[in-house]
Amino acid sequence: MPENHARKPEPRHDGASEVPTVPVSSTPAEGPEASEPVHRRDRQGSKAAGKSAGNPLLGWLKEIATVVVIAVVLSFLIKTFLFRAFFIPSESMVNTLDVDDRIFVNLLVPEPFALSRGDVVVFRDTKGWLGPAPAKAQGPFTWVQDGLTFVGLLPDNSEQHLVKRVIGLPGDHVVCCDAGGKLTINGTSVDETYINPAEVPQVRNFDVTVPEGKVWVMGDNRNHSADSRAHMETDGGFVDLKDLEGKAAIIAWPLNRIKTLDNYPDVFKNVPAAR
C-alpha cells in the first residue's frame, strides 16, 4: 500500500546529505534598501580619490618650496664649509681680477690645506686698512639681500674684505728690490709674471721678515694697490693667518671671464724654504 508521507532521503555512506544545496546568488538584491549602501560606498570612494589627487596648484607649490629649502640649506653648508662668493670692488689685482668680478673662495685654505706663495687670498680687514665702513643705505628689500648673502646665494659686497697675492710666508725674508728691480725672497730673485704689464711698477723699498702666524701680501696692479707696503706702520704691514677667509679659486662672473686662478708655482719654484 503506498505511503502518503514523503520519503526521507537516506543518508549517504560518506555522511553527505542528498538534499540539493541551493546556491547563493551573488547578484545584489533589488530595491532601494539594497542600492543605498552601494551609493554610499561610491561617494566615499570618490572623496578618497579626490583627496589623494589633491589640488595640483598646491602640490606644485609644495615641490617649489621643497626645492628652494634644499637649495638654501646646501648653499649655506657650502658657504660655511667649502666655498664663499665675493665681489671685487677695486683695481688692485688687475689684470688677474677686474672690478666687478665675482669670485669663489676656497675656505679650506689655509686650514686644513696649506697656503702657498702666489696664492690669491681674501682676508678680513681687522687692522683698518680700509678705514671705517660707510653707512649702508637701507631699502625695503635690504633684509632680503642680507639674507641671501648670509646663506651664500649672493656674493659678499660689504667692502670690509681685501684680496691680494701672498708673497711671503711665515719666516720668509722679503726684500725690494735687487739691482734689476726685482723682489727677492730668502735671497732669491723672482720674476713676477702676474704683475699688470700695462705699467712699470714703481720701486718702493722694504726689507721685512715675516713673523710666525702672518703673511706678506701685495696686489698684482702694483701702482694701484694699498697692500702690505702701504701699511707697514700697522703691525709691520703683515696680515694674520687667522684673518684669511680662504684662497680665491675661481672667477665665476661675468661669464666671459670664468676661469680658475693660478698661483704661478714656476715663479717661486727656486725660492728656498725660510730658515
JSON list of N, CA, C and O in Angstrom, two decimals, residues 132-179:
[
{"chain": "A", "resi": 132, "resn": "PRO", "atom": "N", "xyz": [86.90, 103.20, 8.31]},
{"chain": "A", "resi": 132, "resn": "PRO", "atom": "CA", "xyz": [85.57, 102.82, 8.81]},
{"chain": "A", "resi": 132, "resn": "PRO", "atom": "C", "xyz": [84.64, 102.44, 7.66]},
{"chain": "A", "resi": 132, "resn": "PRO", "atom": "O", "xyz": [84.70, 103.03, 6.57]},
{"chain": "A", "resi": 133, "resn": "ALA", "atom": "N", "xyz": [83.80, 101.47, 7.93]},
{"chain": "A", "resi": 133, "resn": "ALA", "atom": "CA", "xyz": [82.83, 101.04, 6.91]},
{"chain": "A", "resi": 133, "resn": "ALA", "atom": "C", "xyz": [81.80, 102.14, 6.69]},
{"chain": "A", "resi": 133, "resn": "ALA", "atom": "O", "xyz": [81.29, 102.72, 7.66]},
{"chain": "A", "resi": 134, "resn": "PRO", "atom": "N", "xyz": [81.50, 102.49, 5.45]},
{"chain": "A", "resi": 134, "resn": "PRO", "atom": "CA", "xyz": [80.48, 103.52, 5.19]},
{"chain": "A", "resi": 134, "resn": "PRO", "atom": "C", "xyz": [79.10, 103.04, 5.62]},
{"chain": "A", "resi": 134, "resn": "PRO", "atom": "O", "xyz": [78.82, 101.83, 5.64]},
{"chain": "A", "resi": 135, "resn": "ALA", "atom": "N", "xyz": [78.27, 104.00, 5.98]},
{"chain": "A", "resi": 135, "resn": "ALA", "atom": "CA", "xyz": [76.90, 103.65, 6.37]},
{"chain": "A", "resi": 135, "resn": "ALA", "atom": "C", "xyz": [76.18, 103.00, 5.20]},
{"chain": "A", "resi": 135, "resn": "ALA", "atom": "O", "xyz": [76.24, 103.47, 4.07]},
{"chain": "A", "resi": 136, "resn": "LYS", "atom": "N", "xyz": [75.52, 101.92, 5.50]},
{"chain": "A", "resi": 136, "resn": "LYS", "atom": "CA", "xyz": [74.85, 101.16, 4.46]},
{"chain": "A", "resi": 136, "resn": "LYS", "atom": "C", "xyz": [73.44, 101.69, 4.25]},
{"chain": "A", "resi": 136, "resn": "LYS", "atom": "O", "xyz": [72.66, 101.81, 5.19]},
{"chain": "A", "resi": 137, "resn": "ALA", "atom": "N", "xyz": [73.14, 102.04, 3.00]},
{"chain": "A", "resi": 137, "resn": "ALA", "atom": "CA", "xyz": [71.80, 102.54, 2.69]},
{"chain": "A", "resi": 137, "resn": "ALA", "atom": "C", "xyz": [70.77, 101.43, 2.88]},
{"chain": "A", "resi": 137, "resn": "ALA", "atom": "O", "xyz": [70.94, 100.33, 2.39]},
{"chain": "A", "resi": 138, "resn": "GLN", "atom": "N", "xyz": [69.72, 101.76, 3.60]},
{"chain": "A", "resi": 138, "resn": "GLN", "atom": "CA", "xyz": [68.68, 100.79, 3.88]},
{"chain": "A", "resi": 138, "resn": "GLN", "atom": "C", "xyz": [67.51, 100.97, 2.92]},
{"chain": "A", "resi": 138, "resn": "GLN", "atom": "O", "xyz": [67.04, 102.10, 2.72]},
{"chain": "A", "resi": 139, "resn": "GLY", "atom": "N", "xyz": [67.08, 99.88, 2.33]},
{"chain": "A", "resi": 139, "resn": "GLY", "atom": "CA", "xyz": [65.93, 99.91, 1.44]},
{"chain": "A", "resi": 139, "resn": "GLY", "atom": "C", "xyz": [64.90, 98.90, 1.89]},
{"chain": "A", "resi": 139, "resn": "GLY", "atom": "O", "xyz": [65.12, 98.14, 2.84]},
{"chain": "A", "resi": 140, "resn": "PRO", "atom": "N", "xyz": [63.76, 98.87, 1.22]},
{"chain": "A", "resi": 140, "resn": "PRO", "atom": "CA", "xyz": [62.70, 97.96, 1.65]},
{"chain": "A", "resi": 140, "resn": "PRO", "atom": "C", "xyz": [63.08, 96.49, 1.52]},
{"chain": "A", "resi": 140, "resn": "PRO", "atom": "O", "xyz": [62.50, 95.64, 2.19]},
{"chain": "A", "resi": 141, "resn": "PHE", "atom": "N", "xyz": [64.06, 96.18, 0.66]},
{"chain": "A", "resi": 141, "resn": "PHE", "atom": "CA", "xyz": [64.42, 94.79, 0.46]},
{"chain": "A", "resi": 141, "resn": "PHE", "atom": "C", "xyz": [65.87, 94.51, 0.89]},
{"chain": "A", "resi": 141, "resn": "PHE", "atom": "O", "xyz": [66.47, 93.53, 0.47]},
{"chain": "A", "resi": 142, "resn": "THR", "atom": "N", "xyz": [66.43, 95.39, 1.74]},
{"chain": "A", "resi": 142, "resn": "THR", "atom": "CA", "xyz": [67.79, 95.19, 2.21]},
{"chain": "A", "resi": 142, "resn": "THR", "atom": "C", "xyz": [67.92, 93.89, 2.97]},
{"chain": "A", "resi": 142, "resn": "THR", "atom": "O", "xyz": [68.91, 93.17, 2.85]},
{"chain": "A", "resi": 143, "resn": "TRP", "atom": "N", "xyz": [66.90, 93.56, 3.75]},
{"chain": "A", "resi": 143, "resn": "TRP", "atom": "CA", "xyz": [66.95, 92.32, 4.54]},
{"chain": "A", "resi": 143, "resn": "TRP", "atom": "C", "xyz": [67.00, 91.10, 3.64]},
{"chain": "A", "resi": 143, "resn": "TRP", "atom": "O", "xyz": [67.62, 90.08, 3.99]},
{"chain": "A", "resi": 144, "resn": "VAL", "atom": "N", "xyz": [66.36, 91.19, 2.45]},
{"chain": "A", "resi": 144, "resn": "VAL", "atom": "CA", "xyz": [66.41, 90.06, 1.51]},
{"chain": "A", "resi": 144, "resn": "VAL", "atom": "C", "xyz": [67.83, 89.86, 1.00]},
{"chain": "A", "resi": 144, "resn": "VAL", "atom": "O", "xyz": [68.37, 88.74, 0.98]},
{"chain": "A", "resi": 145, "resn": "GLN", "atom": "N", "xyz": [68.49, 90.97, 0.62]},
{"chain": "A", "resi": 145, "resn": "GLN", "atom": "CA", "xyz": [69.86, 90.91, 0.14]},
{"chain": "A", "resi": 145, "resn": "GLN", "atom": "C", "xyz": [70.79, 90.38, 1.23]},
{"chain": "A", "resi": 145, "resn": "GLN", "atom": "O", "xyz": [71.66, 89.55, 0.97]},
{"chain": "A", "resi": 146, "resn": "ASP", "atom": "N", "xyz": [70.61, 90.89, 2.45]},
{"chain": "A", "resi": 146, "resn": "ASP", "atom": "CA", "xyz": [71.45, 90.42, 3.56]},
{"chain": "A", "resi": 146, "resn": "ASP", "atom": "C", "xyz": [71.26, 88.93, 3.81]},
{"chain": "A", "resi": 146, "resn": "ASP", "atom": "O", "xyz": [72.22, 88.21, 4.07]},
{"chain": "A", "resi": 147, "resn": "GLY", "atom": "N", "xyz": [70.01, 88.49, 3.73]},
{"chain": "A", "resi": 147, "resn": "GLY", "atom": "CA", "xyz": [69.73, 87.07, 3.95]},
{"chain": "A", "resi": 147, "resn": "GLY", "atom": "C", "xyz": [70.36, 86.19, 2.88]},
{"chain": "A", "resi": 147, "resn": "GLY", "atom": "O", "xyz": [70.95, 85.15, 3.18]},
{"chain": "A", "resi": 148, "resn": "LEU", "atom": "N", "xyz": [70.24, 86.61, 1.62]},
{"chain": "A", "resi": 148, "resn": "LEU", "atom": "CA", "xyz": [70.82, 85.84, 0.52]},
{"chain": "A", "resi": 148, "resn": "LEU", "atom": "C", "xyz": [72.35, 85.83, 0.60]},
{"chain": "A", "resi": 148, "resn": "LEU", "atom": "O", "xyz": [72.99, 84.83, 0.27]},
{"chain": "A", "resi": 149, "resn": "THR", "atom": "N", "xyz": [72.94, 86.94, 1.05]},
{"chain": "A", "resi": 149, "resn": "THR", "atom": "CA", "xyz": [74.39, 86.98, 1.24]},
{"chain": "A", "resi": 149, "resn": "THR", "atom": "C", "xyz": [74.79, 86.05, 2.37]},
{"chain": "A", "resi": 149, "resn": "THR", "atom": "O", "xyz": [75.80, 85.33, 2.28]},
{"chain": "A", "resi": 150, "resn": "PHE", "atom": "N", "xyz": [74.00, 86.03, 3.43]},
{"chain": "A", "resi": 150, "resn": "PHE", "atom": "CA", "xyz": [74.32, 85.19, 4.59]},
{"chain": "A", "resi": 150, "resn": "PHE", "atom": "C", "xyz": [74.34, 83.71, 4.23]},
{"chain": "A", "resi": 150, "resn": "PHE", "atom": "O", "xyz": [75.22, 82.97, 4.66]},
{"chain": "A", "resi": 151, "resn": "VAL", "atom": "N", "xyz": [73.37, 83.28, 3.44]},
{"chain": "A", "resi": 151, "resn": "VAL", "atom": "CA", "xyz": [73.31, 81.86, 3.09]},
{"chain": "A", "resi": 151, "resn": "VAL", "atom": "C", "xyz": [74.20, 81.52, 1.90]},
{"chain": "A", "resi": 151, "resn": "VAL", "atom": "O", "xyz": [74.35, 80.36, 1.53]},
{"chain": "A", "resi": 152, "resn": "GLY", "atom": "N", "xyz": [74.80, 82.54, 1.27]},
{"chain": "A", "resi": 152, "resn": "GLY", "atom": "CA", "xyz": [75.75, 82.28, 0.20]},
{"chain": "A", "resi": 152, "resn": "GLY", "atom": "C", "xyz": [75.20, 82.36, -1.20]},
{"chain": "A", "resi": 152, "resn": "GLY", "atom": "O", "xyz": [75.90, 82.04, -2.16]},
{"chain": "A", "resi": 153, "resn": "LEU", "atom": "N", "xyz": [73.95, 82.79, -1.37]},
{"chain": "A", "resi": 153, "resn": "LEU", "atom": "CA", "xyz": [73.38, 82.89, -2.71]},
{"chain": "A", "resi": 153, "resn": "LEU", "atom": "C", "xyz": [73.76, 84.18, -3.41]},
{"chain": "A", "resi": 153, "resn": "LEU", "atom": "O", "xyz": [73.59, 84.32, -4.62]},
{"chain": "A", "resi": 154, "resn": "LEU", "atom": "N", "xyz": [74.27, 85.17, -2.66]},
{"chain": "A", "resi": 154, "resn": "LEU", "atom": "CA", "xyz": [74.80, 86.40, -3.23]},
{"chain": "A", "resi": 154, "resn": "LEU", "atom": "C", "xyz": [76.21, 86.61, -2.71]},
{"chain": "A", "resi": 154, "resn": "LEU", "atom": "O", "xyz": [76.53, 86.22, -1.58]},
{"chain": "A", "resi": 155, "resn": "PRO", "atom": "N", "xyz": [77.09, 87.25, -3.54]},
{"chain": "A", "resi": 155, "resn": "PRO", "atom": "CA", "xyz": [78.46, 87.49, -3.06]},
{"chain": "A", "resi": 155, "resn": "PRO", "atom": "C", "xyz": [78.49, 88.57, -1.99]},
{"chain": "A", "resi": 155, "resn": "PRO", "atom": "O", "xyz": [77.63, 89.45, -1.94]},
{"chain": "A", "resi": 156, "resn": "ASP", "atom": "N", "xyz": [79.50, 88.48, -1.13]},
{"chain": "A", "resi": 156, "resn": "ASP", "atom": "CA", "xyz": [79.67, 89.48, -0.08]},
{"chain": "A", "resi": 156, "resn": "ASP", "atom": "C", "xyz": [80.23, 90.76, -0.69]},
{"chain": "A", "resi": 156, "resn": "ASP", "atom": "O", "xyz": [81.32, 90.78, -1.24]},
{"chain": "A", "resi": 157, "resn": "ASN", "atom": "N", "xyz": [79.46, 91.84, -0.62]},
{"chain": "A", "resi": 157, "resn": "ASN", "atom": "CA", "xyz": [79.91, 93.13, -1.14]},
{"chain": "A", "resi": 157, "resn": "ASN", "atom": "C", "xyz": [79.96, 94.18, -0.04]},
{"chain": "A", "resi": 157, "resn": "ASN", "atom": "O", "xyz": [79.75, 95.36, -0.27]},
{"chain": "A", "resi": 158, "resn": "SER", "atom": "N", "xyz": [80.26, 93.71, 1.17]},
{"chain": "A", "resi": 158, "resn": "SER", "atom": "CA", "xyz": [80.31, 94.62, 2.32]},
{"chain": "A", "resi": 158, "resn": "SER", "atom": "C", "xyz": [81.51, 95.56, 2.26]},
{"chain": "A", "resi": 158, "resn": "SER", "atom": "O", "xyz": [81.58, 96.53, 3.01]},
{"chain": "A", "resi": 159, "resn": "GLU", "atom": "N", "xyz": [82.49, 95.27, 1.40]},
{"chain": "A", "resi": 159, "resn": "GLU", "atom": "CA", "xyz": [83.69, 96.08, 1.23]},
{"chain": "A", "resi": 159, "resn": "GLU", "atom": "C", "xyz": [84.55, 96.12, 2.48]},
{"chain": "A", "resi": 159, "resn": "GLU", "atom": "O", "xyz": [85.36, 97.04, 2.65]},
{"chain": "A", "resi": 160, "resn": "GLN", "atom": "N", "xyz": [84.42, 95.15, 3.35]},
{"chain": "A", "resi": 160, "resn": "GLN", "atom": "CA", "xyz": [85.28, 95.05, 4.52]},
{"chain": "A", "resi": 160, "resn": "GLN", "atom": "C", "xyz": [86.21, 93.85, 4.40]},
{"chain": "A", "resi": 160, "resn": "GLN", "atom": "O", "xyz": [86.69, 93.32, 5.40]},
{"chain": "A", "resi": 161, "resn": "HIS", "atom": "N", "xyz": [86.44, 93.42, 3.17]},
{"chain": "A", "resi": 161, "resn": "HIS", "atom": "CA", "xyz": [87.41, 92.37, 2.87]},
{"chain": "A", "resi": 161, "resn": "HIS", "atom": "C", "xyz": [88.38, 92.90, 1.81]},
{"chain": "A", "resi": 161, "resn": "HIS", "atom": "O", "xyz": [88.03, 93.80, 1.04]},
{"chain": "A", "resi": 162, "resn": "LEU", "atom": "N", "xyz": [89.57, 92.35, 1.80]},
{"chain": "A", "resi": 162, "resn": "LEU", "atom": "CA", "xyz": [90.56, 92.71, 0.79]},
{"chain": "A", "resi": 162, "resn": "LEU", "atom": "C", "xyz": [91.04, 91.45, 0.09]},
{"chain": "A", "resi": 162, "resn": "LEU", "atom": "O", "xyz": [90.98, 90.35, 0.66]},
{"chain": "A", "resi": 163, "resn": "VAL", "atom": "N", "xyz": [91.52, 91.63, -1.14]},
{"chain": "A", "resi": 163, "resn": "VAL", "atom": "CA", "xyz": [92.06, 90.50, -1.90]},
{"chain": "A", "resi": 163, "resn": "VAL", "atom": "C", "xyz": [93.44, 90.88, -2.41]},
{"chain": "A", "resi": 163, "resn": "VAL", "atom": "O", "xyz": [93.62, 91.93, -3.03]},
{"chain": "A", "resi": 164, "resn": "LYS", "atom": "N", "xyz": [94.44, 90.04, -2.11]},
{"chain": "A", "resi": 164, "resn": "LYS", "atom": "CA", "xyz": [95.82, 90.28, -2.51]},
{"chain": "A", "resi": 164, "resn": "LYS", "atom": "C", "xyz": [96.49, 88.93, -2.80]},
{"chain": "A", "resi": 164, "resn": "LYS", "atom": "O", "xyz": [95.92, 87.87, -2.54]},
{"chain": "A", "resi": 165, "resn": "ARG", "atom": "N", "xyz": [97.73, 89.01, -3.28]},
{"chain": "A", "resi": 165, "resn": "ARG", "atom": "CA", "xyz": [98.51, 87.80, -3.54]},
{"chain": "A", "resi": 165, "resn": "ARG", "atom": "C", "xyz": [99.54, 87.61, -2.42]},
{"chain": "A", "resi": 165, "resn": "ARG", "atom": "O", "xyz": [100.23, 88.57, -2.03]},
{"chain": "A", "resi": 166, "resn": "VAL", "atom": "N", "xyz": [99.66, 86.38, -1.94]},
{"chain": "A", "resi": 166, "resn": "VAL", "atom": "CA", "xyz": [100.64, 86.06, -0.90]},
{"chain": "A", "resi": 166, "resn": "VAL", "atom": "C", "xyz": [102.03, 86.04, -1.52]},
{"chain": "A", "resi": 166, "resn": "VAL", "atom": "O", "xyz": [102.29, 85.28, -2.46]},
{"chain": "A", "resi": 167, "resn": "ILE", "atom": "N", "xyz": [102.92, 86.87, -0.97]},
{"chain": "A", "resi": 167, "resn": "ILE", "atom": "CA", "xyz": [104.30, 86.92, -1.43]},
{"chain": "A", "resi": 167, "resn": "ILE", "atom": "C", "xyz": [105.24, 86.27, -0.42]},
{"chain": "A", "resi": 167, "resn": "ILE", "atom": "O", "xyz": [106.16, 85.53, -0.80]},
{"chain": "A", "resi": 168, "resn": "GLY", "atom": "N", "xyz": [105.03, 86.55, 0.85]},
{"chain": "A", "resi": 168, "resn": "GLY", "atom": "CA", "xyz": [105.88, 85.99, 1.88]},
{"chain": "A", "resi": 168, "resn": "GLY", "atom": "C", "xyz": [105.11, 85.18, 2.90]},
{"chain": "A", "resi": 168, "resn": "GLY", "atom": "O", "xyz": [104.10, 85.64, 3.43]},
{"chain": "A", "resi": 169, "resn": "LEU", "atom": "N", "xyz": [105.60, 83.95, 3.15]},
{"chain": "A", "resi": 169, "resn": "LEU", "atom": "CA", "xyz": [105.02, 83.08, 4.18]},
{"chain": "A", "resi": 169, "resn": "LEU", "atom": "C", "xyz": [105.76, 83.29, 5.51]},
{"chain": "A", "resi": 169, "resn": "LEU", "atom": "O", "xyz": [106.81, 83.95, 5.54]},
{"chain": "A", "resi": 170, "resn": "PRO", "atom": "N", "xyz": [105.23, 82.74, 6.60]},
{"chain": "A", "resi": 170, "resn": "PRO", "atom": "CA", "xyz": [105.92, 82.90, 7.89]},
{"chain": "A", "resi": 170, "resn": "PRO", "atom": "C", "xyz": [107.39, 82.47, 7.81]},
{"chain": "A", "resi": 170, "resn": "PRO", "atom": "O", "xyz": [107.71, 81.39, 7.32]},
{"chain": "A", "resi": 171, "resn": "GLY", "atom": "N", "xyz": [108.26, 83.37, 8.26]},
{"chain": "A", "resi": 171, "resn": "GLY", "atom": "CA", "xyz": [109.69, 83.10, 8.25]},
{"chain": "A", "resi": 171, "resn": "GLY", "atom": "C", "xyz": [110.42, 83.61, 7.02]},
{"chain": "A", "resi": 171, "resn": "GLY", "atom": "O", "xyz": [111.66, 83.69, 7.02]},
{"chain": "A", "resi": 172, "resn": "ASP", "atom": "N", "xyz": [109.69, 83.95, 5.95]},
{"chain": "A", "resi": 172, "resn": "ASP", "atom": "CA", "xyz": [110.34, 84.43, 4.72]},
{"chain": "A", "resi": 172, "resn": "ASP", "atom": "C", "xyz": [110.96, 85.81, 4.91]},
{"chain": "A", "resi": 172, "resn": "ASP", "atom": "O", "xyz": [110.41, 86.68, 5.60]},
{"chain": "A", "resi": 173, "resn": "HIS", "atom": "N", "xyz": [112.10, 86.01, 4.24]},
{"chain": "A", "resi": 173, "resn": "HIS", "atom": "CA", "xyz": [112.77, 87.31, 4.21]},
{"chain": "A", "resi": 173, "resn": "HIS", "atom": "C", "xyz": [112.51, 87.91, 2.84]},
{"chain": "A", "resi": 173, "resn": "HIS", "atom": "O", "xyz": [113.00, 87.41, 1.82]},
{"chain": "A", "resi": 174, "resn": "VAL", "atom": "N", "xyz": [111.68, 88.97, 2.79]},
{"chain": "A", "resi": 174, "resn": "VAL", "atom": "CA", "xyz": [111.26, 89.58, 1.52]},
{"chain": "A", "resi": 174, "resn": "VAL", "atom": "C", "xyz": [111.89, 90.97, 1.42]},
{"chain": "A", "resi": 174, "resn": "VAL", "atom": "O", "xyz": [111.77, 91.78, 2.35]},
{"chain": "A", "resi": 175, "resn": "VAL", "atom": "N", "xyz": [112.54, 91.23, 0.27]},
{"chain": "A", "resi": 175, "resn": "VAL", "atom": "CA", "xyz": [113.25, 92.49, 0.08]},
{"chain": "A", "resi": 175, "resn": "VAL", "atom": "C", "xyz": [112.89, 93.08, -1.28]},
{"chain": "A", "resi": 175, "resn": "VAL", "atom": "O", "xyz": [112.77, 92.35, -2.28]},
{"chain": "A", "resi": 176, "resn": "CYS", "atom": "N", "xyz": [112.72, 94.37, -1.33]},
{"chain": "A", "resi": 176, "resn": "CYS", "atom": "CA", "xyz": [112.59, 95.10, -2.59]},
{"chain": "A", "resi": 176, "resn": "CYS", "atom": "C", "xyz": [113.62, 96.23, -2.57]},
{"chain": "A", "resi": 176, "resn": "CYS", "atom": "O", "xyz": [113.62, 97.06, -1.67]},
{"chain": "A", "resi": 177, "resn": "CYS", "atom": "N", "xyz": [114.42, 96.26, -3.52]},
{"chain": "A", "resi": 177, "resn": "CYS", "atom": "CA", "xyz": [114.49, 95.34, -4.66]},
{"chain": "A", "resi": 177, "resn": "CYS", "atom": "C", "xyz": [115.96, 95.06, -4.93]},
{"chain": "A", "resi": 177, "resn": "CYS", "atom": "O", "xyz": [116.84, 95.75, -4.38]},
{"chain": "A", "resi": 178, "resn": "ASP", "atom": "N", "xyz": [116.25, 94.13, -5.82]},
{"chain": "A", "resi": 178, "resn": "ASP", "atom": "CA", "xyz": [117.65, 93.89, -6.20]},
{"chain": "A", "resi": 178, "resn": "ASP", "atom": "C", "xyz": [118.06, 94.88, -7.28]},
{"chain": "A", "resi": 178, "resn": "ASP", "atom": "O", "xyz": [117.29, 95.78, -7.65]},
{"chain": "A", "resi": 179, "resn": "ALA", "atom": "N", "xyz": [119.27, 94.70, -7.81]},
{"chain": "A", "resi": 179, "resn": "ALA", "atom": "CA", "xyz": [119.79, 95.65, -8.81]},
{"chain": "A", "resi": 179, "resn": "ALA", "atom": "C", "xyz": [118.93, 95.69, -10.06]},
{"chain": "A", "resi": 179, "resn": "ALA", "atom": "O", "xyz": [118.87, 96.71, -10.77]}
]
